[in-house]
Tab-separated table of C-alpha atoms in Angstrom:
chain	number	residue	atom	x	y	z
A	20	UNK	CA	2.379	-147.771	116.277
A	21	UNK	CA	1.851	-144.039	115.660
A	22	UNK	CA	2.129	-141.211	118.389
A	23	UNK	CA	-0.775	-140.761	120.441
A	24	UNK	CA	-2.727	-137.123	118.867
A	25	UNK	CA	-2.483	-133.916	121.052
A	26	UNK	CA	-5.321	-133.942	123.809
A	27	UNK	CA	-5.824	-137.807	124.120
A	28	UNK	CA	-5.418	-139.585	127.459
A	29	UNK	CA	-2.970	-142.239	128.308
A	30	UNK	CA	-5.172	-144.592	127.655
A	31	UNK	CA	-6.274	-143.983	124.088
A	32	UNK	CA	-2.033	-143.488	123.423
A	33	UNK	CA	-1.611	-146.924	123.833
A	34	UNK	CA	-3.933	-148.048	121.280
A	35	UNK	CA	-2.350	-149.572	117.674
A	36	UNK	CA	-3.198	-147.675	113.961
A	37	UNK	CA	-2.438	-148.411	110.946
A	38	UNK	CA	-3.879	-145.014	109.382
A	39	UNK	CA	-1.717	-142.258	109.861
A	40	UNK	CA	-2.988	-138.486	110.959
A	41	UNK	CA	-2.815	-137.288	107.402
A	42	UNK	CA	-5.177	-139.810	105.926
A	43	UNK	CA	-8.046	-138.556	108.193
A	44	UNK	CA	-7.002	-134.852	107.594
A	45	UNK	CA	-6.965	-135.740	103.705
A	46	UNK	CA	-10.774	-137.087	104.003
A	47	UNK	CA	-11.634	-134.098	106.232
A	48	UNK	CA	-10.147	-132.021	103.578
A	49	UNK	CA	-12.299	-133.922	100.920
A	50	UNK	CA	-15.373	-133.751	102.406
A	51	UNK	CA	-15.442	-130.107	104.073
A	52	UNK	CA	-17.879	-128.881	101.432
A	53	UNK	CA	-20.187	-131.563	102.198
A	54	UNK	CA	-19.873	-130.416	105.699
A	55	UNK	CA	-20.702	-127.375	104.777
A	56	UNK	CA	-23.586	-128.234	102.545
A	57	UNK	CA	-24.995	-130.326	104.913
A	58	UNK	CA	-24.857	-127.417	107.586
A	59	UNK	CA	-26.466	-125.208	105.101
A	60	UNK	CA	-29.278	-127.089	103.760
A	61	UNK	CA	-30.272	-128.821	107.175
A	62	UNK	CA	-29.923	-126.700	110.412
A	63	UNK	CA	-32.753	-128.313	112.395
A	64	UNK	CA	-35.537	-127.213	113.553
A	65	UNK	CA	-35.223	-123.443	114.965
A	66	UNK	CA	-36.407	-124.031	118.052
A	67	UNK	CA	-39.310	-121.425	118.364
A	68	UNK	CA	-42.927	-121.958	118.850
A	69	UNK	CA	-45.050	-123.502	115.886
A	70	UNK	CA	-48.436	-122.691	116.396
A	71	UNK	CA	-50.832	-125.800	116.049
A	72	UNK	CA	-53.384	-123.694	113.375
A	73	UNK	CA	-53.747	-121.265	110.766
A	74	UNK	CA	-57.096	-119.536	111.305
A	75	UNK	CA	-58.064	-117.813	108.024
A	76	UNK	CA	-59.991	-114.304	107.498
A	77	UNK	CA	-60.735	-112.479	104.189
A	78	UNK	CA	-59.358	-109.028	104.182
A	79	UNK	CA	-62.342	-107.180	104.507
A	80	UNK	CA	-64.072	-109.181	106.994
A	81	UNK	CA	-60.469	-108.748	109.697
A	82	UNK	CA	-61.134	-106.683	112.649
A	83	UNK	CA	-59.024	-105.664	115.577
A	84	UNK	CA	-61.486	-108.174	117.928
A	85	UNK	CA	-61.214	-110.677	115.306
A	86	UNK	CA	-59.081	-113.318	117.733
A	87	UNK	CA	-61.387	-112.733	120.639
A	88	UNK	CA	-64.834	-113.032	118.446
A	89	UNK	CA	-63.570	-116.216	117.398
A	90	UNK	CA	-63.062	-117.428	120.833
A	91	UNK	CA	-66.431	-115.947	122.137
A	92	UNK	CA	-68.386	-118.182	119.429
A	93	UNK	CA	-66.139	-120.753	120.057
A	94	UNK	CA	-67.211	-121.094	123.660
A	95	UNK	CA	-70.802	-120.459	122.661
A	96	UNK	CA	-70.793	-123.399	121.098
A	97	UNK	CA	-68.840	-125.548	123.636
A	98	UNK	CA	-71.635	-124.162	126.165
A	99	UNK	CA	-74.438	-125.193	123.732
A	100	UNK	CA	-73.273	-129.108	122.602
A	101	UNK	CA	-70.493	-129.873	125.003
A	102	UNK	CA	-70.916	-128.230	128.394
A	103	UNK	CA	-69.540	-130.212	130.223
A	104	UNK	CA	-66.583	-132.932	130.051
A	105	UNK	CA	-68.803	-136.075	129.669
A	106	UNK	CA	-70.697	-134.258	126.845
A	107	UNK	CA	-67.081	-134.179	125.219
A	108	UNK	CA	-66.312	-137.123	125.908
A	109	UNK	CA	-69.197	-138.800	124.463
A	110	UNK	CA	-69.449	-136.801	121.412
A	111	UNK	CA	-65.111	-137.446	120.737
A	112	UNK	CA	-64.685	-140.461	122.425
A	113	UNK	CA	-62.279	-139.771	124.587
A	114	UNK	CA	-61.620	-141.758	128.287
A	115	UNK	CA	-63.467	-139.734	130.820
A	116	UNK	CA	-60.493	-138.871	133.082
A	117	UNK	CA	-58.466	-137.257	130.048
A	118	UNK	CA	-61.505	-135.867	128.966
A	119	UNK	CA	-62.309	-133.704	132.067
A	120	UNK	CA	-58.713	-132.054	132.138
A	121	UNK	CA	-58.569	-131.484	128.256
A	122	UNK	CA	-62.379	-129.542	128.391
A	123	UNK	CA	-61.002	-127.566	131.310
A	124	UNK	CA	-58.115	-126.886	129.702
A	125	UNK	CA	-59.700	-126.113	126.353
A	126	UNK	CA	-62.267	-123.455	128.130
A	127	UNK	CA	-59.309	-121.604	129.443
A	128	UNK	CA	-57.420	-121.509	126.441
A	129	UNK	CA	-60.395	-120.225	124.553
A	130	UNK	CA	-60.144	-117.154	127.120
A	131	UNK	CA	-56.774	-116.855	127.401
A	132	UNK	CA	-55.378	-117.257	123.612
A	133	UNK	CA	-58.263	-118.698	121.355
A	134	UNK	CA	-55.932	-118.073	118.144
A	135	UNK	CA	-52.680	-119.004	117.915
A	136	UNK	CA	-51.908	-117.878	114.274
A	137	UNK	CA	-54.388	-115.906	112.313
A	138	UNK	CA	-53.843	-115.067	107.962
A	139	UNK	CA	-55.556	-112.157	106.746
A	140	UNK	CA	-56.509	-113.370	103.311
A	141	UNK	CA	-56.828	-111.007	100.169
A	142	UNK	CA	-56.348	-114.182	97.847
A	143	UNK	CA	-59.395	-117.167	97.501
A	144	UNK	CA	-61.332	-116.096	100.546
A	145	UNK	CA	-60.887	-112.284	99.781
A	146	UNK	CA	-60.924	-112.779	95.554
A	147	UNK	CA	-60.802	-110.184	92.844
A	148	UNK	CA	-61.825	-106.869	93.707
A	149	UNK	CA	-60.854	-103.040	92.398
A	150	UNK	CA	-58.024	-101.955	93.737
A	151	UNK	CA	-58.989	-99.202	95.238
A	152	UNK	CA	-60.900	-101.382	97.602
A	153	UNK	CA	-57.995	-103.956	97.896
A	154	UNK	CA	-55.832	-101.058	98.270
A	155	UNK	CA	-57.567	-100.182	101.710
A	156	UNK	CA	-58.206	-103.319	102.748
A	157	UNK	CA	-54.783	-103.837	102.664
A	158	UNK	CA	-53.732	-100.104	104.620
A	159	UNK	CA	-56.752	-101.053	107.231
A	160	UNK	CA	-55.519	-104.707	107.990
A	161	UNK	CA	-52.003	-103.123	108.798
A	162	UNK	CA	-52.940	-100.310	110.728
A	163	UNK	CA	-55.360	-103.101	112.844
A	164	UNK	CA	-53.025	-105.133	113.381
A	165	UNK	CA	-50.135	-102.468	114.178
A	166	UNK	CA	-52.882	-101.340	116.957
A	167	UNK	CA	-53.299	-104.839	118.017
A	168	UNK	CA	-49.511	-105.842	118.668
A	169	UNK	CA	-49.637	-102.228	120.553
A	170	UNK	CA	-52.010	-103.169	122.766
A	171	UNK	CA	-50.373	-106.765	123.633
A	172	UNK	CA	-53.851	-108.355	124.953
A	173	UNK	CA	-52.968	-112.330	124.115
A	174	UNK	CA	-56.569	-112.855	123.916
A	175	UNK	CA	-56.590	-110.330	121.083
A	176	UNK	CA	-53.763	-110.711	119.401
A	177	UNK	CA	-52.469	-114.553	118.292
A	178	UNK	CA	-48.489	-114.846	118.631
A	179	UNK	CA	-48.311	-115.184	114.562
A	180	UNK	CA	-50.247	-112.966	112.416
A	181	UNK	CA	-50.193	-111.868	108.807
A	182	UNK	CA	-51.221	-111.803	105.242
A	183	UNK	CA	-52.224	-114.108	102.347
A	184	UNK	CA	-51.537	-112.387	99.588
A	185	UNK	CA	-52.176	-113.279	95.633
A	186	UNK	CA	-49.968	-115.897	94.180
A	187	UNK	CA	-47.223	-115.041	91.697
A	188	UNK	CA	-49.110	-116.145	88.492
A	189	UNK	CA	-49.349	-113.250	85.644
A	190	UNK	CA	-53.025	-112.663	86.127
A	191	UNK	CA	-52.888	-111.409	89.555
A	192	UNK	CA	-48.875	-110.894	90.048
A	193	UNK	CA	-49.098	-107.164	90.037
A	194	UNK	CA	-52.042	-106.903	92.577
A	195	UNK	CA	-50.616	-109.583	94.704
A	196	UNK	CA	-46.831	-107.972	95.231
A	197	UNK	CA	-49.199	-104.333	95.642
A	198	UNK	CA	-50.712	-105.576	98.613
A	199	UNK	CA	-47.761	-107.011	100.370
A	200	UNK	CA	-45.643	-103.640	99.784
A	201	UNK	CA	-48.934	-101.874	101.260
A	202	UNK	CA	-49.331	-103.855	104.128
A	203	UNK	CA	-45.707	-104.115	104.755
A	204	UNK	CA	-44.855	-100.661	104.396
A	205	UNK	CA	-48.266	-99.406	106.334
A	206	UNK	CA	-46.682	-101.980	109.065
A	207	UNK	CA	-42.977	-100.139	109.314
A	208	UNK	CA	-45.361	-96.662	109.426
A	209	UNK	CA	-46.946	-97.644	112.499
A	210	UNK	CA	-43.360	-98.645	114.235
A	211	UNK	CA	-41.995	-101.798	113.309
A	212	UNK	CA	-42.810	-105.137	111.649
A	213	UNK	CA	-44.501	-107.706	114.057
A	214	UNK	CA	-42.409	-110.497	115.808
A	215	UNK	CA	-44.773	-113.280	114.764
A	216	UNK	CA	-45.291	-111.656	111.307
A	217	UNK	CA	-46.260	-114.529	108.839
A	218	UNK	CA	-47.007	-113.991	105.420
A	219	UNK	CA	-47.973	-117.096	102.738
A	220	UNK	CA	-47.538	-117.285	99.295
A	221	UNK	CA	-50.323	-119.640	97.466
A	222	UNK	CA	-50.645	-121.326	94.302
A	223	UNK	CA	-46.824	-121.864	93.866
A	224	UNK	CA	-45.901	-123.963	90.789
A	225	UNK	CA	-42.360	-123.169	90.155
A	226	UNK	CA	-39.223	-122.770	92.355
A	227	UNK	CA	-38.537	-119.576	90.247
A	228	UNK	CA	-41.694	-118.102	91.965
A	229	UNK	CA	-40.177	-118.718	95.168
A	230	UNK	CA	-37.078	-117.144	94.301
A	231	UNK	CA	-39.207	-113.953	93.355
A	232	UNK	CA	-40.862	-113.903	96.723
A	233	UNK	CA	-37.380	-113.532	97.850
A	234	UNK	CA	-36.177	-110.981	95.605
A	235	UNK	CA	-39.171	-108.723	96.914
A	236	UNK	CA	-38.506	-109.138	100.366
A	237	UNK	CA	-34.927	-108.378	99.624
A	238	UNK	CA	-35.545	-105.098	98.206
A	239	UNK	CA	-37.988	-103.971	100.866
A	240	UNK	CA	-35.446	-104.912	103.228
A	241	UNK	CA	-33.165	-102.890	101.545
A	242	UNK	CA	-35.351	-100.066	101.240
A	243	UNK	CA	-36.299	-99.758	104.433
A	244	UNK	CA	-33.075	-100.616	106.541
A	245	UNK	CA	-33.878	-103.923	107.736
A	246	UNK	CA	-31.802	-106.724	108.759
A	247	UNK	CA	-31.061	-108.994	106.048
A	248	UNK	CA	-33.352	-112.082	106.218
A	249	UNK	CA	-35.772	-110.263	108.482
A	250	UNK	CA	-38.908	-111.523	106.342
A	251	UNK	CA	-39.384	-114.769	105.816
A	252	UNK	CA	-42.644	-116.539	104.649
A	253	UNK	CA	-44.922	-119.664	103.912
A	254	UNK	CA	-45.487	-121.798	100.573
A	255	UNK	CA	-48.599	-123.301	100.313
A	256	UNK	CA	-48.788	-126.370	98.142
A	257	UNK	CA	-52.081	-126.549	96.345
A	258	UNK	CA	-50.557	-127.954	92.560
A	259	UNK	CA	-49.641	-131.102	91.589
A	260	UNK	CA	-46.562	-129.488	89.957
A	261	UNK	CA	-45.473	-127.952	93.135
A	262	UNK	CA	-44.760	-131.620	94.671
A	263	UNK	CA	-43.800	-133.537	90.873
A	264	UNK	CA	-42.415	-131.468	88.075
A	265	UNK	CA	-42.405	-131.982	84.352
A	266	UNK	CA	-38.659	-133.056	84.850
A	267	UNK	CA	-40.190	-135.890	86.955
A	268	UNK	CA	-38.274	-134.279	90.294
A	269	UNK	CA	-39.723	-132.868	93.920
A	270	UNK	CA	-40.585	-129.164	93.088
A	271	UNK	CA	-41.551	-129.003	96.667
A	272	UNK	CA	-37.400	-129.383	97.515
A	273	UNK	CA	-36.483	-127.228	94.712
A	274	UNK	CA	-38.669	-124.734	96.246
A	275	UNK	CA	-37.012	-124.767	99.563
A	276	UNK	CA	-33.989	-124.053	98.064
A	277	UNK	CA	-34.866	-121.719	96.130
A	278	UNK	CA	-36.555	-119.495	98.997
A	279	UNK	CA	-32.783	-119.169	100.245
A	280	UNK	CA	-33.414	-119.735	103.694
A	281	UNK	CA	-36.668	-117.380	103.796
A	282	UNK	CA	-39.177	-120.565	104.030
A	283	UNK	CA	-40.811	-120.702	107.314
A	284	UNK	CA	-43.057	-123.514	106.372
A	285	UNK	CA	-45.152	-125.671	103.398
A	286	UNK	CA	-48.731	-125.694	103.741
A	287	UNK	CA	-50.809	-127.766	102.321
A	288	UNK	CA	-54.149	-126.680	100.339
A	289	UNK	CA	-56.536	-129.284	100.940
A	290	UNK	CA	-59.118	-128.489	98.285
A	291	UNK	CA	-57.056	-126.841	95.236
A	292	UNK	CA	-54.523	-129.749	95.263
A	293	UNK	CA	-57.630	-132.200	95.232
A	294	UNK	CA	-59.502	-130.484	92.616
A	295	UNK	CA	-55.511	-129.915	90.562
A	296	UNK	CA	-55.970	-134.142	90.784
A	297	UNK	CA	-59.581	-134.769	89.639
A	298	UNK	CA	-60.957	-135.700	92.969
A	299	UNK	CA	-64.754	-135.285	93.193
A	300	UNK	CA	-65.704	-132.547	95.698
A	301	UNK	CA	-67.473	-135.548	97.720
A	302	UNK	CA	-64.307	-137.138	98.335
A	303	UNK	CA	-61.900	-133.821	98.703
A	304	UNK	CA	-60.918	-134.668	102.387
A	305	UNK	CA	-57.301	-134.145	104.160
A	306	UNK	CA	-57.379	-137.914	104.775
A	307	UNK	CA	-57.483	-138.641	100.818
A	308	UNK	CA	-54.549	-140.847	99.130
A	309	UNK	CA	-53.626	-138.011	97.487
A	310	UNK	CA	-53.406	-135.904	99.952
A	311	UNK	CA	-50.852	-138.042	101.647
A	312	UNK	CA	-48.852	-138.576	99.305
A	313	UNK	CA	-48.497	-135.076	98.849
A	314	UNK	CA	-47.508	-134.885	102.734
A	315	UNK	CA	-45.584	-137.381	102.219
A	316	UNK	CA	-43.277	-135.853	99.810
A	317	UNK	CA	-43.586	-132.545	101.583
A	318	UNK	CA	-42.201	-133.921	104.670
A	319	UNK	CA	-39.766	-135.989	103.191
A	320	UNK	CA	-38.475	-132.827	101.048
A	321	UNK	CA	-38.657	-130.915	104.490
A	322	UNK	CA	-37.080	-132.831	106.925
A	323	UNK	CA	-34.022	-131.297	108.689
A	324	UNK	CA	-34.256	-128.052	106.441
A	325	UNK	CA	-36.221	-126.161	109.630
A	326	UNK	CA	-38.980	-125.415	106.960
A	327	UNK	CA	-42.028	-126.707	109.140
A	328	UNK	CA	-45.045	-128.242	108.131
A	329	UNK	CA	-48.925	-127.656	107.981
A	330	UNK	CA	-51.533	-129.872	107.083
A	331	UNK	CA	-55.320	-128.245	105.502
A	332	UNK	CA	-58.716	-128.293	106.297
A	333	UNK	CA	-62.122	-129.547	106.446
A	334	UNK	CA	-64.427	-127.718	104.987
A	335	UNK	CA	-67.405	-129.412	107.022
A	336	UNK	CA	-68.656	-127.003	109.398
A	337	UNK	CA	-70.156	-127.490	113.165
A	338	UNK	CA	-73.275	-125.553	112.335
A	339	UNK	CA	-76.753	-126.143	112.676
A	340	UNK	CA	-78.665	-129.149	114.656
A	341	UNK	CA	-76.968	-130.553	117.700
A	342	UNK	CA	-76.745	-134.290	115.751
A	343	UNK	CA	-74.961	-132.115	112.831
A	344	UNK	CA	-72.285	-129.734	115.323
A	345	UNK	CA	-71.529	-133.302	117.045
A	346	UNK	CA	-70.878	-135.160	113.601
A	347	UNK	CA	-68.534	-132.208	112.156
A	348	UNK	CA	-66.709	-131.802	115.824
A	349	UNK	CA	-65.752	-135.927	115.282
A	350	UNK	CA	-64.772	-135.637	112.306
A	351	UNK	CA	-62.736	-132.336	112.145
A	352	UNK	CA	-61.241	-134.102	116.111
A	353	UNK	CA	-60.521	-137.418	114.319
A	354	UNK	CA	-58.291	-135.416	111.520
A	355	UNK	CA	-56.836	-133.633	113.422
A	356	UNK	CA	-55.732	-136.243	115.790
A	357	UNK	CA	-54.682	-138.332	112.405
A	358	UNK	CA	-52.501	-135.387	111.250
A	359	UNK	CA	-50.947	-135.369	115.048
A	360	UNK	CA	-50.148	-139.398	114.831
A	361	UNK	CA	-48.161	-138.360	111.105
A	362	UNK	CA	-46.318	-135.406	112.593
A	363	UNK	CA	-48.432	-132.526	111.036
A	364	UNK	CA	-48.467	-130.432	113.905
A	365	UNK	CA	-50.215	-127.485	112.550
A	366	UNK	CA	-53.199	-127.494	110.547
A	367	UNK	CA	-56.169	-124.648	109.010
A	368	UNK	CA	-59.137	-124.030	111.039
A	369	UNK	CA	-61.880	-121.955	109.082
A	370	UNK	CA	-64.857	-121.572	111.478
A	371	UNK	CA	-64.659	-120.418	114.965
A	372	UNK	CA	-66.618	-123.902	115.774
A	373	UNK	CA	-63.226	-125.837	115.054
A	374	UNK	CA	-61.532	-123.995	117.526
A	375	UNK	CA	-63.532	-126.179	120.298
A	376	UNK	CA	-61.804	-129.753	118.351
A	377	UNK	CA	-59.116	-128.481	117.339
A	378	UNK	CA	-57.568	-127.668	121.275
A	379	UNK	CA	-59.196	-130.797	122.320
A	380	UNK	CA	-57.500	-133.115	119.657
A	381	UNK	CA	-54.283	-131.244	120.599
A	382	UNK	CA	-54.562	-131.522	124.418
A	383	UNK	CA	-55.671	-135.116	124.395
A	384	UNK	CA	-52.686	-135.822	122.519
A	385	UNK	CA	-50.302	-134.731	124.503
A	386	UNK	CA	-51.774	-135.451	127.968
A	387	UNK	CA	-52.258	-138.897	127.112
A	388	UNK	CA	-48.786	-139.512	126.200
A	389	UNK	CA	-46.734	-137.138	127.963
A	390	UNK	CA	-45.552	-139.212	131.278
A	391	UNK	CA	-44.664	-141.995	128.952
A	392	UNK	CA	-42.457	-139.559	127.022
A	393	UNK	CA	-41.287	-137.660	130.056
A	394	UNK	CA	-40.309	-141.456	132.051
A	395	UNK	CA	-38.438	-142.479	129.107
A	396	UNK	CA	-36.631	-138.962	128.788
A	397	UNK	CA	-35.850	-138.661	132.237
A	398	UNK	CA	-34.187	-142.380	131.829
A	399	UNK	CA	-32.211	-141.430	128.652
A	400	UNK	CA	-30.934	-137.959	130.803
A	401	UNK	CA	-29.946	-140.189	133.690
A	402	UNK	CA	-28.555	-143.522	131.433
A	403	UNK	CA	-30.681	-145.296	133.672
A	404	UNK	CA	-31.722	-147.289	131.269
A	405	UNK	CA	-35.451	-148.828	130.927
A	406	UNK	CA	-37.961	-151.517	128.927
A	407	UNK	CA	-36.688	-149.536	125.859
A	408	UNK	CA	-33.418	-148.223	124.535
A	409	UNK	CA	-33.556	-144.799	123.658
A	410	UNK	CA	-30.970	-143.576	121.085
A	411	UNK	CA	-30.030	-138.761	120.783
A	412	UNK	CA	-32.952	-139.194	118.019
A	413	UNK	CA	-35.300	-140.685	120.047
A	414	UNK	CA	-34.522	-138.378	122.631
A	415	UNK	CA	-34.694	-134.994	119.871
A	416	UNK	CA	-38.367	-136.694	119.478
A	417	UNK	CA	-39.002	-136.761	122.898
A	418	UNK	CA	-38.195	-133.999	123.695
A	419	UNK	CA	-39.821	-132.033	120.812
A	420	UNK	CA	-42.804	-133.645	122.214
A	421	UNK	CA	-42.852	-132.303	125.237
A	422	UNK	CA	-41.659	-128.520	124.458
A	423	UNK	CA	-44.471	-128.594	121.981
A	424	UNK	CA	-47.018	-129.684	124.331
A	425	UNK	CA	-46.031	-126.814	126.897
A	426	UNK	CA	-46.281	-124.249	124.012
A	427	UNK	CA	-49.846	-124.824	123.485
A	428	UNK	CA	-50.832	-125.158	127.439
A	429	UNK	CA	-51.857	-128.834	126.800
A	430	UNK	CA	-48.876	-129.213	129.564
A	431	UNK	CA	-47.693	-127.091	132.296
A	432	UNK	CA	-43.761	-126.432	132.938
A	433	UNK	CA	-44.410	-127.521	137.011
A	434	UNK	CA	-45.477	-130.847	135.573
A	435	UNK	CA	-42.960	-131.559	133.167
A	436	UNK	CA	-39.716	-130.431	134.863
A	437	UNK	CA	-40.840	-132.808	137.605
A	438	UNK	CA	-41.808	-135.942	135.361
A	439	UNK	CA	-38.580	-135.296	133.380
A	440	UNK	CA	-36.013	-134.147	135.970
A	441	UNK	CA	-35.523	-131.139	133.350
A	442	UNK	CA	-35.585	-127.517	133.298
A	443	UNK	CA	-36.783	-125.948	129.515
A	444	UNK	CA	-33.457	-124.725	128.309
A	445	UNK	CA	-32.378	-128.499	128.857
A	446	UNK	CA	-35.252	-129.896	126.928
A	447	UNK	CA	-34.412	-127.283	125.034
A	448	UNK	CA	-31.115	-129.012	124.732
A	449	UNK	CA	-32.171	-132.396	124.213
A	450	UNK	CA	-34.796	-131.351	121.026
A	451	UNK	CA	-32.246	-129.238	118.786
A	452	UNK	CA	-28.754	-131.792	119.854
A	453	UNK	CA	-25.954	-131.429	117.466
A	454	UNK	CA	-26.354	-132.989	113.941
A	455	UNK	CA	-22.629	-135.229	115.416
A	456	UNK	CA	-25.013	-136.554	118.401
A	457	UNK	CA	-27.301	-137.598	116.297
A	458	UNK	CA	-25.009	-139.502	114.057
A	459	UNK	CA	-23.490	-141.568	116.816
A	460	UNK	CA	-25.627	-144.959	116.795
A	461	UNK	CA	-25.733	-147.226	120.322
A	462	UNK	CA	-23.749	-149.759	118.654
């Protein structure tokens, strides 16, 4: 029998080993770099908001009542085809309770905060201009958006804002890293970069164009006195080689660790990736085989890093005829809900009239769920048990669930803390455990 180890109770004294001390300090000692590895490459999740869209603008077309425009057409066209919850209802097909709280809920979040993310494009939605003119695009879209954050209006200015700019391919390198050291510099000018500044690089093929993203945002860190790791940004995915390489491997993982920690999250380019794979333009959809598998490897290649994910678009717009607005709303809703079910919880919207779906998807998703989630939480907490046994995953999941669903107002914090039992810093709790608590099965 060995001695009982400092800090145990009586009880676990008495117990009978055959391994002595040293052997588990000699496989500690063995394994402390894959700790450390492990630590490294897979934090978690950080813990802040995601927002549930990308809303795209080209350059020239941005303006410092961009957000709110959106959200004024947005409502127009609630008003004109769904004014009313049982017009939604019929035209989604949602249940006719859940529909009247998600259209009242979706009307005041058009008012309140109608964008949650908006990208100021200067690369496929901007193209190829002089640079002169791409020059002060670039100056005007900072000092907008400087004036914007000043002013703090949430229906004016989304939580995340930023910059597309040109990929790192030789044809357009120079012109894309120009407009990023304009905008950012034009942005330090004015006072100080944005809290929710997000900036996405496109078209990435190779990790070592990642690691040159870094490199820039290392010396203008440098250059201007900023923390370390103050800016990070966005891939986008839109090549086949960015997800298999010539070497037959994931580029998409090599990519996150080559961006060195600066990778925010992978977004996924519905229509270059397609057209990168020969599919017809007809059949170019976010629901596509190849588009999955893509998000499949994506997520896969993500998971645990805290480098989140974002599914496309559609490019089908709700314009037009009342029979043609009802078709694109259904379809854009039934994406969007199918993105939801395979945990891509943030996707592109590129009209103001998939604002409207978009919230409505979102909200229907999480108010139809959320007391199941919250019961079965609440249990877990309380290890009262239940109809099903809940392991610290389940619970990370359920969690995440909820917290998400409160930072989008499809759920209110009275609501949830008294469904759950829990205040927000313990969800909080529950959603980012340690990785140990996670590794400890029921059995």
């Amino acid at each position: 029998m060995t001695q009982g180890r400092p800090g145990e109770n009586e009880a676990e004294a008495s117990v009978t080993l055959t391994l002595a001390r040293s052997v588990t300090e000699r496989i500690g000692a063995s394994l402390a770099a894959v700790d450390a590895e492990l630590d490294r490459r897979y934090p978690g999740d950080p813990g802040t908001r995601q927002p549930v869209h990308t809303v795209y603008v080209p350059g020239d077309v941005f303006a410092a009542d961009t957000a709110r425009s959106w959200g004024d057409q947005a409502l127009g066209l609630l008003d004109a085809h769904a004014p009313d919850a049982d017009a939604l209802a019929a035209v989604l097909g949602l249940d006719d309770v859940l529909a009247a709280d998600v259209h009242a809920r979706v009307r005041a979040k058009l008012r309140r905060e109608p964008v949650e993310d908006l990208r100021i494009d200067f690369e496929d939605g901007y193209g190829n201009r002089p640079d002169a003119e791409e020059d002060a695009h670039a100056a005007r879209a900072a000092r907008l958006v400087a004036a914007a954050v000043a002013d703090g209006a949430p229906s004016r200015v989304p939580p995340f804002l930023g910059i597309r700019l040109k990929c790192m391919e030789s044809a357009v390198r120079d012109r894309g890293i120009r407009t990023l050291d304009i905008f950012l510099t034009a942005l330090m000018e004015a006072g100080e970069l944005p809290r929710g500044l997000a900036l996405t690089l496109p078209k990435v093929t190779y990790a070592e164009q990642v690691t040159a993203m870094v490199r820039l945002c290392e010396e203008f860190e440098a250059a201007r006195g900023l923390t370390p790791g103050r800016i990070g940004f966005e891939i986008q995915i839109e090549t086949s080689q960015s997800i298999l390489g010539a070497d037959g491997r994931a580029t998409v993982a090599r990519m996150i660790e080559a961006a060195e920690g600066r990778a925010t999250g992978l977004h996924y380019g519905t229509f270059d990736y397609s057209a990168c794979c020969g599919v017809s333009a007809a059949h170019q959809s976010l629901d596509h085989p190849v588009a999955d598998h893509a998000k499949a490897v994506m997520q896969v290649a993500a998971a645990g890093t805290g480098v989140r994910l974002s599914d496309g678009s559609t490019n089908v717009l709700p314009v037009g005829p009342a029979a043609r607005v009802h078709a694109a709303w259904k379809l854009h809703h039934d994406l969007v809900r199918r993105s939801l079910a395979r945990a891509y919880y943030q996707g592109w919207d590129m009209h103001p009239g998939h604002l409207p779906t978009r919230y409505a998807a979102v909200y229907a998703f999480y108010r139809e769920g959320y007391e199941a989630a919250a019961a079965r939480l609440a249990a877990y907490a309380a290890d009262a048990g239940g109809d099903v046994m809940d392991e610290p995953a389940t619970a990370k999941a359920l969690a995440g669930y909820l917290l998400r669903g409160l930072d989008c107002g499809a759920l209110d914090d009275t609501e949830v803390g008294v469904a759950t039992g829990l205040s927000r810093t313990e969800l909080e709790g529950f959603a980012a455990p340690r990785r140990s608590a996670l590794t400890v099965s029921a059995s």
